[in-house]
Coordinates of C-alpha atoms in Angstrom, one line a residue:
M7 CA -3.2 119.4 105.8
K8 CA -0.1 121.6 106.7
L9 CA -0.7 120.3 110.3
V10 CA -0.5 116.7 109.1
S11 CA 2.8 117.5 107.1
R12 CA 4.4 119.2 110.2
Y13 CA 3.3 116.1 112.2
L14 CA 5.0 113.8 109.9
V15 CA 8.3 115.8 109.7
R16 CA 8.3 116.0 113.5
H17 CA 8.0 112.2 113.7
V18 CA 10.6 111.6 111.1
F19 CA 13.0 113.9 113.0
I20 CA 12.2 111.9 116.2
G21 CA 13.2 108.8 114.2
F22 CA 16.4 110.5 113.1
L23 CA 17.3 111.3 116.7
A24 CA 16.6 107.8 117.8
A25 CA 18.8 106.3 115.1
A26 CA 21.7 108.8 115.7
A27 CA 21.4 108.1 119.5
L28 CA 22.0 104.4 118.6
L29 CA 24.6 104.6 115.7
V30 CA 26.9 107.6 116.8
P31 CA 27.8 106.3 120.2
L32 CA 28.3 102.8 119.0
F33 CA 30.6 103.9 116.1
T34 CA 32.3 106.4 118.4
L35 CA 33.1 103.5 120.7
F36 CA 34.6 101.4 117.9
D37 CA 36.6 104.5 116.9
F38 CA 38.0 104.9 120.5
I39 CA 38.9 101.1 120.8
S40 CA 40.7 101.5 117.4
E41 CA 42.7 104.6 118.6
L42 CA 43.8 102.8 121.8
E43 CA 46.0 100.6 119.6
D44 CA 48.2 103.6 118.9
V45 CA 48.3 104.7 122.6
S46 CA 51.8 104.6 124.3
A47 CA 53.2 105.7 127.5
R48 CA 55.7 108.1 125.8
G49 CA 53.8 109.7 123.2
Y50 CA 50.0 109.3 122.3
H51 CA 48.1 109.2 125.7
W52 CA 44.6 107.8 126.2
T53 CA 43.3 111.2 127.1
Q54 CA 44.5 112.5 123.7
A55 CA 43.0 109.6 121.9
L56 CA 39.7 110.5 123.7
A57 CA 40.0 114.0 122.7
V58 CA 40.7 112.9 118.9
V59 CA 37.7 110.6 118.9
L60 CA 35.4 113.3 120.4
M61 CA 36.6 115.8 117.8
R62 CA 35.7 113.2 115.2
V63 CA 32.1 112.8 116.4
P64 CA 30.8 115.4 113.8
R65 CA 32.6 113.5 111.1
V66 CA 30.9 110.2 112.3
I67 CA 27.5 111.8 112.2
V68 CA 28.0 113.1 108.6
N69 CA 29.3 109.7 107.3
L70 CA 26.4 107.8 109.1
S71 CA 23.8 110.3 107.8
P72 CA 22.4 108.0 105.0
F73 CA 21.9 105.2 107.4
I74 CA 20.5 107.5 110.2
A75 CA 17.9 108.6 107.5
L76 CA 17.0 105.1 106.6
L77 CA 16.8 103.7 110.2
G78 CA 15.2 107.1 111.4
G79 CA 12.7 106.9 108.7
I80 CA 11.7 103.4 109.6
V81 CA 11.3 104.2 113.2
G82 CA 9.5 107.4 112.8
L83 CA 7.1 106.4 110.2
G84 CA 6.9 102.9 111.5
Q85 CA 5.6 104.0 114.9
L86 CA 2.9 106.0 113.1
S87 CA 2.0 102.8 111.2
A88 CA 1.9 100.5 114.2
S89 CA -0.5 103.0 116.3
Q90 CA -2.7 103.0 113.0
E91 CA -2.1 106.8 112.9
M92 CA -0.6 106.3 109.3
T93 CA -3.9 104.6 108.3
A94 CA -5.9 107.6 109.6
I95 CA -3.7 109.9 107.7
R96 CA -4.3 108.0 104.5
M97 CA -8.0 108.0 105.2
A98 CA -7.8 111.9 105.5
G99 CA -6.7 112.0 101.8
Y100 CA -3.0 111.9 102.2
S101 CA -1.4 109.7 99.4
V102 CA 1.9 107.8 99.8
T103 CA 3.3 110.3 97.4
R104 CA 2.3 113.3 99.8
I105 CA 3.7 111.4 102.8
A106 CA 7.1 110.8 100.7
L107 CA 7.2 114.5 100.2
A108 CA 6.6 115.4 103.9
A109 CA 9.5 112.9 104.7
L110 CA 11.7 114.4 102.1
S111 CA 11.1 117.8 103.5
A112 CA 12.5 116.5 106.8
G113 CA 15.4 115.0 104.9
A114 CA 16.0 118.4 103.1
I115 CA 16.4 120.2 106.4
F116 CA 18.6 117.4 107.6
T117 CA 20.8 117.5 104.6
A118 CA 21.3 121.4 104.6
S119 CA 22.3 121.2 108.3
L120 CA 24.6 118.4 107.5
A121 CA 26.4 120.3 104.6
A122 CA 27.1 123.3 107.0
V123 CA 28.3 120.9 109.7
D124 CA 30.6 119.1 107.2
E125 CA 32.1 122.2 105.6
W126 CA 32.5 124.3 108.8
V127 CA 32.6 121.8 111.8
A128 CA 33.4 118.2 110.9
S129 CA 36.2 118.9 108.5
P130 CA 38.2 121.6 110.6
L131 CA 37.8 119.5 113.7
Q132 CA 38.9 116.2 111.8
Q133 CA 42.0 118.0 110.7
R134 CA 42.7 119.4 114.1
A135 CA 42.3 115.9 115.6
Q136 CA 44.6 114.3 113.1
T137 CA 47.3 117.1 113.6
L138 CA 46.9 116.6 117.5
K139 CA 47.4 112.7 116.9
N140 CA 50.3 113.0 114.6
R141 CA 52.1 115.3 116.9
A142 CA 51.5 113.1 119.8
L143 CA 52.9 110.2 117.8
A144 CA 55.9 112.0 116.7
N145 CA 56.7 113.1 120.2
G146 CA 56.7 109.3 121.0
L147 CA 59.1 108.6 118.4
N148 CA 61.6 111.2 119.6
G149 CA 60.4 113.8 117.2
E150 CA 60.1 111.7 114.2
A151 CA 57.1 112.2 112.2
S152 CA 54.4 109.4 111.6
Q153 CA 53.0 110.7 108.4
G154 CA 53.6 109.1 105.1
A155 CA 55.8 110.3 102.2
L156 CA 54.6 113.2 100.0
W157 CA 55.2 113.5 96.3
A158 CA 55.1 116.4 93.8
R159 CA 56.1 117.0 90.1
R160 CA 56.8 119.9 87.9
D161 CA 57.7 119.1 84.3
N162 CA 60.9 116.9 84.7
E163 CA 61.4 117.8 88.4
F164 CA 60.2 115.3 91.0
V165 CA 60.4 115.8 94.8
R166 CA 59.7 113.3 97.5
V167 CA 59.3 114.2 101.1
K168 CA 59.7 111.4 103.6
S169 CA 58.0 112.8 106.5
V170 CA 56.9 115.9 108.2
D171 CA 57.9 116.6 111.9
A172 CA 55.8 117.7 114.6
Q173 CA 56.4 121.4 113.9
G174 CA 55.4 121.0 110.3
Q175 CA 58.8 121.0 108.7
P176 CA 59.8 118.6 106.1
E177 CA 62.5 115.9 106.6
G178 CA 64.3 113.5 104.2
I179 CA 63.8 115.7 101.0
E180 CA 64.7 114.1 97.7
I181 CA 64.8 116.0 94.5
F182 CA 65.2 114.4 91.0
Y183 CA 65.9 116.1 87.8
Y184 CA 65.4 114.2 84.6
N185 CA 66.4 115.0 81.0
A186 CA 63.9 114.8 78.2
D187 CA 64.7 111.3 77.6
F188 CA 63.9 110.5 81.4
S189 CA 67.6 109.7 82.1
L190 CA 68.5 111.1 85.6
R191 CA 70.4 114.4 85.3
S192 CA 70.9 115.3 88.9
Y193 CA 69.9 114.3 92.4
V194 CA 69.6 116.3 95.6
Y195 CA 69.1 115.0 98.9
A196 CA 68.6 117.1 102.2
E197 CA 68.1 115.8 105.8
T198 CA 65.7 118.7 106.8
A199 CA 64.4 121.9 105.4
T200 CA 62.8 125.2 106.8
L201 CA 59.9 126.8 105.1
A202 CA 60.7 130.3 104.2
E203 CA 58.6 133.0 102.8
G204 CA 56.6 132.3 99.7
A205 CA 57.5 129.1 98.1
T206 CA 61.2 128.8 99.2
W207 CA 62.6 126.1 101.1
I208 CA 66.1 126.3 102.9
L209 CA 67.6 122.9 102.5
H210 CA 70.1 121.8 105.2
H211 CA 72.9 119.5 104.8
A212 CA 72.2 119.1 101.2
R213 CA 74.1 116.8 98.8
R214 CA 73.8 117.3 95.1
K215 CA 74.9 114.7 92.6
E216 CA 75.1 115.3 88.9
W217 CA 75.7 113.2 85.9
S218 CA 77.1 114.7 82.6
G219 CA 79.2 113.1 80.0
G220 CA 79.4 109.7 81.7
K221 CA 80.9 111.3 84.8
E222 CA 79.4 111.8 88.2
S223 CA 80.1 114.7 90.5
M224 CA 78.9 115.5 94.0
V225 CA 78.6 118.7 95.9
T226 CA 77.8 119.1 99.6
Q227 CA 76.2 122.3 100.7
P228 CA 75.3 123.3 104.3
V229 CA 72.5 125.5 103.1
L230 CA 70.6 125.3 99.6
P231 CA 67.3 127.5 98.7
W232 CA 64.9 125.6 96.7
Q233 CA 61.7 126.7 95.1
S234 CA 59.0 124.3 96.4
L235 CA 56.6 122.3 94.1
F236 CA 54.1 122.0 97.0
P237 CA 51.1 124.3 97.4
G238 CA 51.4 126.6 100.3
N239 CA 53.5 126.0 103.4
N240 CA 51.1 123.7 105.4
L241 CA 52.6 120.3 104.4
Q242 CA 50.6 118.7 107.2
T243 CA 47.3 119.4 105.5
L244 CA 48.5 117.3 102.4
S245 CA 48.9 114.2 104.6
L246 CA 45.4 114.4 106.1
P247 CA 42.6 112.1 105.0
T248 CA 40.6 113.2 101.8
D249 CA 37.3 113.1 103.5
S250 CA 38.6 115.8 105.9
F251 CA 39.1 118.4 103.2
T252 CA 36.7 121.1 102.9
V253 CA 35.2 121.9 99.4
S254 CA 37.6 125.0 98.9
Q255 CA 40.6 122.9 99.9
L256 CA 39.6 120.1 97.5
R257 CA 39.2 122.5 94.7
Q258 CA 42.5 124.2 95.3
Y259 CA 44.5 120.9 95.7
I260 CA 42.8 119.4 92.6
A261 CA 43.8 122.5 90.6
W262 CA 47.3 122.3 91.8
L263 CA 47.5 118.6 91.0
Q264 CA 46.2 119.2 87.4
H265 CA 48.7 122.0 87.0
T266 CA 51.5 119.8 87.9
A267 CA 50.3 116.8 85.9
Q268 CA 49.7 114.6 88.8
P269 CA 46.8 112.1 89.3
A270 CA 43.9 113.9 91.0
A271 CA 41.2 111.1 90.7
Q272 CA 41.0 110.3 94.5
Y273 CA 40.5 114.1 95.4
Q274 CA 38.1 114.6 92.5
I275 CA 35.9 111.7 93.8
A276 CA 36.2 113.2 97.2
L277 CA 34.8 116.3 96.0
W278 CA 32.0 114.8 94.0
Q279 CA 31.1 112.8 97.2
K280 CA 30.0 116.0 98.8
P281 CA 26.9 116.3 96.8
A282 CA 26.4 112.4 96.5
R283 CA 25.9 112.0 100.1
P284 CA 22.7 114.2 100.3
L285 CA 21.4 112.4 97.3
L286 CA 21.9 109.0 99.1
L287 CA 20.4 110.3 102.2
L288 CA 17.2 111.3 100.4
A289 CA 17.2 107.9 98.8
M290 CA 17.4 106.2 102.1
I291 CA 14.5 108.3 103.5
L292 CA 12.4 107.0 100.5
L293 CA 13.5 103.4 101.1
A294 CA 12.1 103.6 104.5
L295 CA 8.5 104.1 103.1
P296 CA 8.2 100.5 101.7
F297 CA 8.9 99.4 105.3
T298 CA 6.1 101.5 106.6
F299 CA 3.5 100.5 104.1
G300 CA 4.5 97.2 103.2
H301 CA 3.4 95.5 106.4
P302 CA 1.4 97.7 108.6
R303 CA 1.2 95.1 111.5
T304 CA 3.8 92.5 110.8
P305 CA 6.7 92.0 111.1
G306 CA 7.5 93.9 114.2
M307 CA 9.7 97.1 114.5
G308 CA 12.6 94.8 115.4
S309 CA 12.5 92.8 112.1
R310 CA 11.9 96.1 110.1
L311 CA 15.0 97.6 111.8
S312 CA 17.0 94.3 111.1
L313 CA 16.2 94.4 107.5
G314 CA 16.9 98.2 107.3
V315 CA 20.3 97.5 108.8
I316 CA 20.9 94.7 106.0
V317 CA 19.8 97.2 103.2
G318 CA 22.1 99.9 104.7
L319 CA 25.0 97.6 105.0
L320 CA 24.5 96.3 101.4
T321 CA 24.2 99.9 100.1
W322 CA 27.5 100.9 101.8
I323 CA 29.3 97.8 100.3
F324 CA 28.1 98.7 97.0
V325 CA 29.1 102.3 97.2
Q326 CA 32.5 101.3 98.4
I327 CA 32.9 98.7 95.5
V328 CA 31.9 101.3 93.0
I329 CA 34.2 103.9 94.2
N330 CA 37.2 101.6 94.5
L331 CA 36.6 100.2 91.1
G332 CA 36.2 103.9 89.7
L333 CA 39.7 104.6 91.1
L334 CA 41.2 101.4 89.7
L335 CA 39.7 101.7 86.3
A336 CA 40.0 105.4 86.0
F337 CA 36.1 106.0 85.6
N338 CA 34.9 109.5 85.4
P339 CA 35.0 110.9 89.0
A340 CA 31.6 112.6 88.8
L341 CA 30.0 109.4 87.5
T342 CA 31.8 107.2 90.0
A343 CA 30.6 109.2 93.1
L344 CA 27.1 110.3 91.9
G345 CA 26.3 107.0 90.1
P346 CA 25.5 104.8 93.3
S347 CA 23.4 107.5 94.9
L348 CA 21.4 108.2 91.7
L349 CA 20.8 104.5 91.2
M350 CA 19.5 104.2 94.8
L351 CA 17.4 107.2 94.4
I352 CA 15.7 105.7 91.2
V353 CA 15.3 102.5 93.0
A354 CA 13.7 104.1 95.9
L355 CA 11.5 106.2 93.7
L356 CA 10.4 103.0 91.9
L357 CA 9.5 101.4 95.2
V358 CA 7.6 104.3 96.3
A359 CA 5.6 104.4 93.1
R360 CA 4.8 100.7 93.5
V361 CA 3.6 101.2 97.0
N362 CA 1.5 104.2 95.9
R363 CA -0.2 102.0 93.4
K364 CA -1.4 99.6 95.9
P365 CA -5.0 100.1 97.2

């Protein structure tokens, strides 16, 4: 019986490889075509775009893993069904439940591997790719940064950084100080800043305005030390996509956001999506079983794969809708991230139980 289980696991992995060989190059090509829109003669070259896309391949694999599991399960187990090997396995005493457990064993190995790739390969490479792209784009804009603005808050002190240059130094720093009634007490603007030791920034060409007693005063200082509100000195990391953060980075950033009374729901959902993806992957593997046992001869493999693609697409749309609604309506981050995966897992288990009851 152990031999049969290993045989099933091997075929499931063959299906995973076949699905990955189809999906990963296709989505990588789409990614490269998208990157070509930012290519310019002065800054971001096509060779850099190609390097960025290649460094993002591990992230593509991780993001596509649930759909690789679904299509791979349909291919691997479907081939056994088409060749009547699955019928022989069931005649040997293997129930649908035992076949599902063998498929889940392959999924567990796949999930553990992906977790390691996500944390130690995909996230660092994606961050490096984004940094490479940002610096190339900044060089094409005569050193001007391409990242969006960064905001931070501490009590009644707010700061906005317009951009970060190619060397990671902040530009266009605005600092707002409010009174207890939220009336503006003072305002500081600096063209650039240099990150010093600890949390100290040296603001250059700073202009400070203050309002007191109905009067306004302004002071210009060539250099002004300021205690930063941002965690650490790597501002470029803060402008990276949330899915590029590792678990430790997400935890540290969420703790800092909560400490400074800033919204952290987006990063909390990103953190909970780390365990949600493996659950969805296992659900997709179980969903492949009804395709295998529902119609042993017809429809053909092409029809099953087409139906699998539709199921995977609808699942992806459903997950995105729930996540965006969770952000919009301030739902519990854990429930928002884990809810769709748990629901799909329950649906998959019910379908497998239904197939198992069939003679």
